[in-house]
CSV table of C-alpha atoms in Angstrom, one decimal:
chain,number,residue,atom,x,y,z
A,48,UNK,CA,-38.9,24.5,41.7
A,49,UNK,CA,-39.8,20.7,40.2
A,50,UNK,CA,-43.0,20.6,38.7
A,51,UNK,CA,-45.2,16.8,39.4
A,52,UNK,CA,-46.9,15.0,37.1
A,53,UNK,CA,-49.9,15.2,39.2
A,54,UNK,CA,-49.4,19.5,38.5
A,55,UNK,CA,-49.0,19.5,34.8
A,56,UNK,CA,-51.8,17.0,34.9
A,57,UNK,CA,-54.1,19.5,36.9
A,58,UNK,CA,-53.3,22.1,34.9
A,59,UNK,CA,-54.1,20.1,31.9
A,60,UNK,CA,-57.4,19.9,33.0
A,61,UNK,CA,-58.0,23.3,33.7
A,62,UNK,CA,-56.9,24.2,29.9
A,63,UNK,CA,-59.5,21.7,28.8
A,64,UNK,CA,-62.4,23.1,30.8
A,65,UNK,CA,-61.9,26.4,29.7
A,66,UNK,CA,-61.6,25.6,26.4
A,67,UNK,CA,-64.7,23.7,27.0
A,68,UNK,CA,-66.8,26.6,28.4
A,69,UNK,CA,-65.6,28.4,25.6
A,70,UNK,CA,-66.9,26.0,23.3
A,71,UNK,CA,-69.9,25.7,25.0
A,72,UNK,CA,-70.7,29.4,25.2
A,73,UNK,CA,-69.8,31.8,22.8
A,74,UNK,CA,-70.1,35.1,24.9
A,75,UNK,CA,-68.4,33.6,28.0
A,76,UNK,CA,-66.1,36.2,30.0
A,77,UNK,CA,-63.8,36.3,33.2
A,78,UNK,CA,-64.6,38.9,35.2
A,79,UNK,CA,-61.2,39.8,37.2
A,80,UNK,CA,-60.6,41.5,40.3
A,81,UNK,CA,-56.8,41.1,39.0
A,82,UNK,CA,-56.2,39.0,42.4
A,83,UNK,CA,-53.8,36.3,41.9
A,84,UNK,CA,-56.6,34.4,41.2
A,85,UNK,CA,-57.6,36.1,38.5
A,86,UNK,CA,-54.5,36.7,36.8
A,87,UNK,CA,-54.2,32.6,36.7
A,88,UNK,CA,-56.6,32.5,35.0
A,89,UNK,CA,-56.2,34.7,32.7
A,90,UNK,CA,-52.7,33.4,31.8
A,91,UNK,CA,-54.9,29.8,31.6
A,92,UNK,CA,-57.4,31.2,29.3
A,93,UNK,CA,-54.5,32.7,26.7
A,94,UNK,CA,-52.1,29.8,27.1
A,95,UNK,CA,-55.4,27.7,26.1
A,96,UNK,CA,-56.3,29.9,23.2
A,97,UNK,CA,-59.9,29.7,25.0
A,98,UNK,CA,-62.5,31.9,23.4
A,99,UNK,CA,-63.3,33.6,26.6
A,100,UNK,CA,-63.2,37.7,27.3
A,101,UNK,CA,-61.3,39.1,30.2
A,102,UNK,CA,-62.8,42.0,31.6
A,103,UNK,CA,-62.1,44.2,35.1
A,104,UNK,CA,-64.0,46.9,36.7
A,105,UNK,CA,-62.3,50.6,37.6
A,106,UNK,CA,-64.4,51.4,40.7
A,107,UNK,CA,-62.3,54.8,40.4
A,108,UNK,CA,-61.3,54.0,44.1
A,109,UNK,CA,-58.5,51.3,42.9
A,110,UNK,CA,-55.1,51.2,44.7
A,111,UNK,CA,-52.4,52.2,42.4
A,112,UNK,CA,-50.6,48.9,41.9
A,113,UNK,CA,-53.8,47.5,41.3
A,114,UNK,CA,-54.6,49.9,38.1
A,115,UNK,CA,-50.8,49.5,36.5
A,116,UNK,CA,-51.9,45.5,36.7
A,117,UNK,CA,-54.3,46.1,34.1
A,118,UNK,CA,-51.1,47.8,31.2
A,119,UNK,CA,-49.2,45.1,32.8
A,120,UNK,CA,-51.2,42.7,31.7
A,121,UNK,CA,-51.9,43.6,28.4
A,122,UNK,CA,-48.6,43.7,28.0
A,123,UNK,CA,-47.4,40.5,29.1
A,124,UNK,CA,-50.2,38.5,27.5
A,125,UNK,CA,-50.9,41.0,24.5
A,126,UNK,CA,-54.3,41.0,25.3
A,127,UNK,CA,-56.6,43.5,25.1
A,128,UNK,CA,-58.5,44.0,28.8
A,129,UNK,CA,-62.0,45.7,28.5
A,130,UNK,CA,-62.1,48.0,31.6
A,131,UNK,CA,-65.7,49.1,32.9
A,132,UNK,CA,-66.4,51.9,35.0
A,133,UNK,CA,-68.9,53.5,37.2
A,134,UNK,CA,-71.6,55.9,35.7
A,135,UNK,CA,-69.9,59.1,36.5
A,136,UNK,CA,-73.3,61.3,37.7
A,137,UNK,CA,-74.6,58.5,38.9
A,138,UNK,CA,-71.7,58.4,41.5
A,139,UNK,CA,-70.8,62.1,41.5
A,140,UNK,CA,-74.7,62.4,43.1
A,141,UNK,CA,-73.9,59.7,45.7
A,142,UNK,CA,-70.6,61.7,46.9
A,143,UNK,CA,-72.2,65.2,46.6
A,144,UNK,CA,-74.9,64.0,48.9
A,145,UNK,CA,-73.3,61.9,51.1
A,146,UNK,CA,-69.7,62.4,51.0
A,147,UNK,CA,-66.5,60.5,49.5
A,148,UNK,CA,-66.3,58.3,52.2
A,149,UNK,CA,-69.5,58.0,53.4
A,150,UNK,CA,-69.2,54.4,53.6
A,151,UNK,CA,-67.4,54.6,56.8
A,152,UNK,CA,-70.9,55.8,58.4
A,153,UNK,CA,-73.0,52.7,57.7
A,154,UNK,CA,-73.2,49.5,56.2
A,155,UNK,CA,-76.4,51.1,54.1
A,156,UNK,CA,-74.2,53.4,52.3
A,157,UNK,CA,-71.0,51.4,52.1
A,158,UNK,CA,-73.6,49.0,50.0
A,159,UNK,CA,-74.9,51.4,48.1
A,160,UNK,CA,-71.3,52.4,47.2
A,161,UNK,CA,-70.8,49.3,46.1
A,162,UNK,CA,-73.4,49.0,44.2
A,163,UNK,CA,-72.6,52.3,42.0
A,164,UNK,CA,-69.5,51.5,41.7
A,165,UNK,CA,-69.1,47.9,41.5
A,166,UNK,CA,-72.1,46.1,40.9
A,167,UNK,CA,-73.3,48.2,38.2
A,168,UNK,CA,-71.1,48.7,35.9
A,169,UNK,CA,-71.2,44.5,36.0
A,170,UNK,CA,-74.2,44.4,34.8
A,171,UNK,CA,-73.3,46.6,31.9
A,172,UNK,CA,-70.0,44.2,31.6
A,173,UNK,CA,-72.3,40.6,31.3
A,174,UNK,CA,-75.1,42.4,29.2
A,175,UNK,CA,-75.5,40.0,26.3
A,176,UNK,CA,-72.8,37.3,27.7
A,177,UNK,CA,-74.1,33.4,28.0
A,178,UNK,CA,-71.8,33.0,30.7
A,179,UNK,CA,-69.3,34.8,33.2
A,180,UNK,CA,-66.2,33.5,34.9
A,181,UNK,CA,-65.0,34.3,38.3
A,182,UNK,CA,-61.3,33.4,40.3
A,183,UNK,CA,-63.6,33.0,43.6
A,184,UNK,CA,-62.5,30.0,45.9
A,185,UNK,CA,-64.1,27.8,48.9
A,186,UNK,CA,-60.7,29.0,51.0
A,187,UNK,CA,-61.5,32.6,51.2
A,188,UNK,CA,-63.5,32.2,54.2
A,189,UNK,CA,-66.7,31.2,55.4
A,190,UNK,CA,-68.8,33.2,53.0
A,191,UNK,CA,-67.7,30.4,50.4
A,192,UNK,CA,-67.2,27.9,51.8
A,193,UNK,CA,-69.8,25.9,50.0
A,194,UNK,CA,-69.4,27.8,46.4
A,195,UNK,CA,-69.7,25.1,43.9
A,196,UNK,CA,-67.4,24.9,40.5
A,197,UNK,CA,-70.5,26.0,38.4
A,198,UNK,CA,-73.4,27.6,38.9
A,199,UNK,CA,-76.5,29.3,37.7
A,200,UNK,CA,-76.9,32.9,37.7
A,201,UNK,CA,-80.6,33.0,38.2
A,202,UNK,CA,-80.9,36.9,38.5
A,203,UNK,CA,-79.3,37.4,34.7
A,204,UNK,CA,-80.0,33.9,33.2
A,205,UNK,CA,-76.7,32.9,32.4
A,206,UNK,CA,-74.2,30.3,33.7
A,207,UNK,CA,-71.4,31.1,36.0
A,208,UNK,CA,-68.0,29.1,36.5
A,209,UNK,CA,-66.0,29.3,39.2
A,210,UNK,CA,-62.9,26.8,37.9
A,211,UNK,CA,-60.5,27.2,41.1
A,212,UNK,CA,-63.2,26.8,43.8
A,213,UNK,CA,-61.5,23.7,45.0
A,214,UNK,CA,-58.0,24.9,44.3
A,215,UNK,CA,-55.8,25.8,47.4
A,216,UNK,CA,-53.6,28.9,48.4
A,217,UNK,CA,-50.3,26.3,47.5
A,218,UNK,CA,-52.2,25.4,44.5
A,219,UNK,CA,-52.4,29.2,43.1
A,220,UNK,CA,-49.7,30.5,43.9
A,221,UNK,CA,-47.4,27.3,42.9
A,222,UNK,CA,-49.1,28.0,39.4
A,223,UNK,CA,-48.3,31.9,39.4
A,224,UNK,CA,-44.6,31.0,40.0
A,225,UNK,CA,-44.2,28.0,37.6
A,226,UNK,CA,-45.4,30.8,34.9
A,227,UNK,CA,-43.9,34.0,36.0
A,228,UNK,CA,-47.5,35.3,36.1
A,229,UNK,CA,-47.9,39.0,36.8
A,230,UNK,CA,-49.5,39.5,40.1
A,231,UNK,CA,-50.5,42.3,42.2
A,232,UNK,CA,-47.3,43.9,44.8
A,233,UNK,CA,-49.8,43.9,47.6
A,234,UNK,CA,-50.1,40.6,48.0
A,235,UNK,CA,-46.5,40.6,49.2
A,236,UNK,CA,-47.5,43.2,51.9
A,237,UNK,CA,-50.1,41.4,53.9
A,238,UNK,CA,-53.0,41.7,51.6
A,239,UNK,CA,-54.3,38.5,50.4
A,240,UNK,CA,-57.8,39.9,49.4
A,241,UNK,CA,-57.5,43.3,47.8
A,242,UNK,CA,-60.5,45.8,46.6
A,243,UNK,CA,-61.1,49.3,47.1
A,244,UNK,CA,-57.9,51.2,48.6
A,245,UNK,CA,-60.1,52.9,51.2
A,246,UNK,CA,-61.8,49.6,51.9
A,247,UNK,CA,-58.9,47.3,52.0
A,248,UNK,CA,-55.9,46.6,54.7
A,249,UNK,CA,-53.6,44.4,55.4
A,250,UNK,CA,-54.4,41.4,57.5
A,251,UNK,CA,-52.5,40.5,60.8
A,252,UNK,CA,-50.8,37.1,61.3
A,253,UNK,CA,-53.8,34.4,62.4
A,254,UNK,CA,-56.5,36.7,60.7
A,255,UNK,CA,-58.8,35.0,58.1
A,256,UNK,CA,-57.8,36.0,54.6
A,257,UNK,CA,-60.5,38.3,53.9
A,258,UNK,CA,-60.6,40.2,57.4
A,259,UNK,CA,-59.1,43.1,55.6
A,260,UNK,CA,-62.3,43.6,53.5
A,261,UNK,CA,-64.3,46.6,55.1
A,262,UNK,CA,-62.7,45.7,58.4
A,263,UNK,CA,-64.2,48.6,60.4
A,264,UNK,CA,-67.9,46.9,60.1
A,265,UNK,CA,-69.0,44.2,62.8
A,266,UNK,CA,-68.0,40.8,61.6
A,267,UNK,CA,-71.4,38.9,61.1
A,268,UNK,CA,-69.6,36.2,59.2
A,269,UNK,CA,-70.3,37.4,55.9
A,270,UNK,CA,-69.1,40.1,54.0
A,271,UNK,CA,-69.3,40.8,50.2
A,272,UNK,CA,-70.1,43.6,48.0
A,273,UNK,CA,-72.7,42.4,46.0
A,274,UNK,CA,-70.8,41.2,42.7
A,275,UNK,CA,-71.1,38.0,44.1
A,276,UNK,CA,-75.1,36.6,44.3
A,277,UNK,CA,-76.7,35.5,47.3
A,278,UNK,CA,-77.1,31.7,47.4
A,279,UNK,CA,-80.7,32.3,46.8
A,280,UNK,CA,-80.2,33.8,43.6
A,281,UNK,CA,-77.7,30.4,42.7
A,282,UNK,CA,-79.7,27.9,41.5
A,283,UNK,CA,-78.9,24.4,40.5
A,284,UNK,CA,-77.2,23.9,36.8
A,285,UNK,CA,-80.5,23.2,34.2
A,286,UNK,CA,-80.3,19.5,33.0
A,287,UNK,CA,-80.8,21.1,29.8
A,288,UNK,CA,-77.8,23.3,30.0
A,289,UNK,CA,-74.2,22.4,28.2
A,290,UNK,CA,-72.4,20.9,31.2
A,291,UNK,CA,-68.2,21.8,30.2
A,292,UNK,CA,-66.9,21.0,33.4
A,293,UNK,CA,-68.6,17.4,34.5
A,294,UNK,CA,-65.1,15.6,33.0
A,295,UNK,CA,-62.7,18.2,34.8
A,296,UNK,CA,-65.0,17.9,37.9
A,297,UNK,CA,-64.7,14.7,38.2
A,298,UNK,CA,-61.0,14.9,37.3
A,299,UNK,CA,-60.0,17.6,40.2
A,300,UNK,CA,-62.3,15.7,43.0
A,301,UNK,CA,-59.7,12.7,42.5
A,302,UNK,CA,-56.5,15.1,42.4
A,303,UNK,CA,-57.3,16.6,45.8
A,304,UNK,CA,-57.7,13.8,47.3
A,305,UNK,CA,-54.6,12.9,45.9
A,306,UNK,CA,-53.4,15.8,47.4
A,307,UNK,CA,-50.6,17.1,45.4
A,308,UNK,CA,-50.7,20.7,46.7
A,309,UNK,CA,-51.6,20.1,50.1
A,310,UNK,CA,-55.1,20.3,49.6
A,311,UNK,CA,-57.9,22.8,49.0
């Protein structure tokens, strides 16, 4: 497959704005779901040299293609990938009292099993960081449809990026092929979102790309975990702030609408 100048350009700026978050904040890391997403970025952060950690949460309930990602990975890249877990009593209490898959029975608990297990051991993960990555995008659905490139984590204080929130499905996964980037085998079976085994299926042709996530709840619209703040907690980026991504903002707003992927 030909590669545009209007790709290699794109990509050009995305090297330069993480290597200008990196710059800007010296504890920055990506926190990766290893989604295709994810693993763009990561190939973007070593291929920049960008001072930026990579790190990915073990829930324990992980499909098994998903964990050999992470060896994979540090493989490919030669990368060392710090992987966080759960507190084990903490979530051996939760199962003795309401059962492995309890989070079949209730939105309540299916929260609260996300929270042991997922949004937890993040906030051990961004303890002490300036500034966290993410691979979230406005085309995953509703829920983010408005997510904006950077942000401010109000609830820990620190700055969050989210550099491919305007980037399209053609976008990513024209990137993952132009570098042979490791991805996850499930995408290639129907699942385009991918979390917890027990809480993940494959979509049906016409269904919304995250209508496998927890697809036995009633759909209000909205469904997340909680790794991912409420909008109330986002608050607009502090004038004072470093701002690393104004130039590449600016630079990816004029791309789209150049359209050389077929849009975001």
């Amino acid at each position: 497959m030909s590669t545009t100048v209007d790709e290699v350009a794109l990509e050009g700026d995305l090297a330069q704005c993480l290597a200008g978050i990196g710059r800007c904040f010296a504890r920055a890391a990506l926190a990766s779901s290893l989604s295709v997403e994810d693993m763009v970025l990561t190939h973007a952060i070593v291929a920049a040299d960008a001072p930026i950690d990579v790190f990915v949460i073990d829930t324990g309930r992980l499909h098994a293609e998903t964990r050999a990602l992470i060896e994979r990975t540090r493989v490919r890249y030669g990368r060392e990938l710090q992987v966080i877990r759960p507190d084990a009593q903490q979530v051996d209490a939760y199962v003795a009292e309401h059962g492995l898959n309890s989070f079949y029975e209730s939105v309540a608990l299916r929260h609260r099993c996300c929270e042991l297990r997922k949004v937890e051991p993040l906030q051990r993960a961004l303890a002490g960081r300036d500034a966290w990555l993410t691979g979230q995008r406005r085309a995953h659905g509703p829920e983010r449809a408005s997510l904006a490139l950077e942000e401010s984590d109000a609830a820990r204080g620190i700055a969050k990026f989210n550099p491919l929130a305007l980037w399209s499905d053609e976008a990513v996964w024209a990137f993952a092929r132009r570098h042979d980037v490791p991805v996850n085998p499930l995408h290639a079976r129907g699942y385009p979102s991918i979390g917890c085994e027990p809480c993940t299926r494959a979509i049906k042709p016409g269904e919304p790309m995250r209508a496998g996530r927890w697809w036995w709840e009633a759909d209000g619209g909205k469904k997340e975990c909680g790794l991912h703040l409420p909008a109330a907690s986002v608050t607009p980026v502090p004038a004072e702030r470093p701002r690393p991504l104004d130039g590449y903002v600016a630079q990816l707003t004029r791309r789209l609408k150049e359209d050389p992927w077929g849009g975001a």
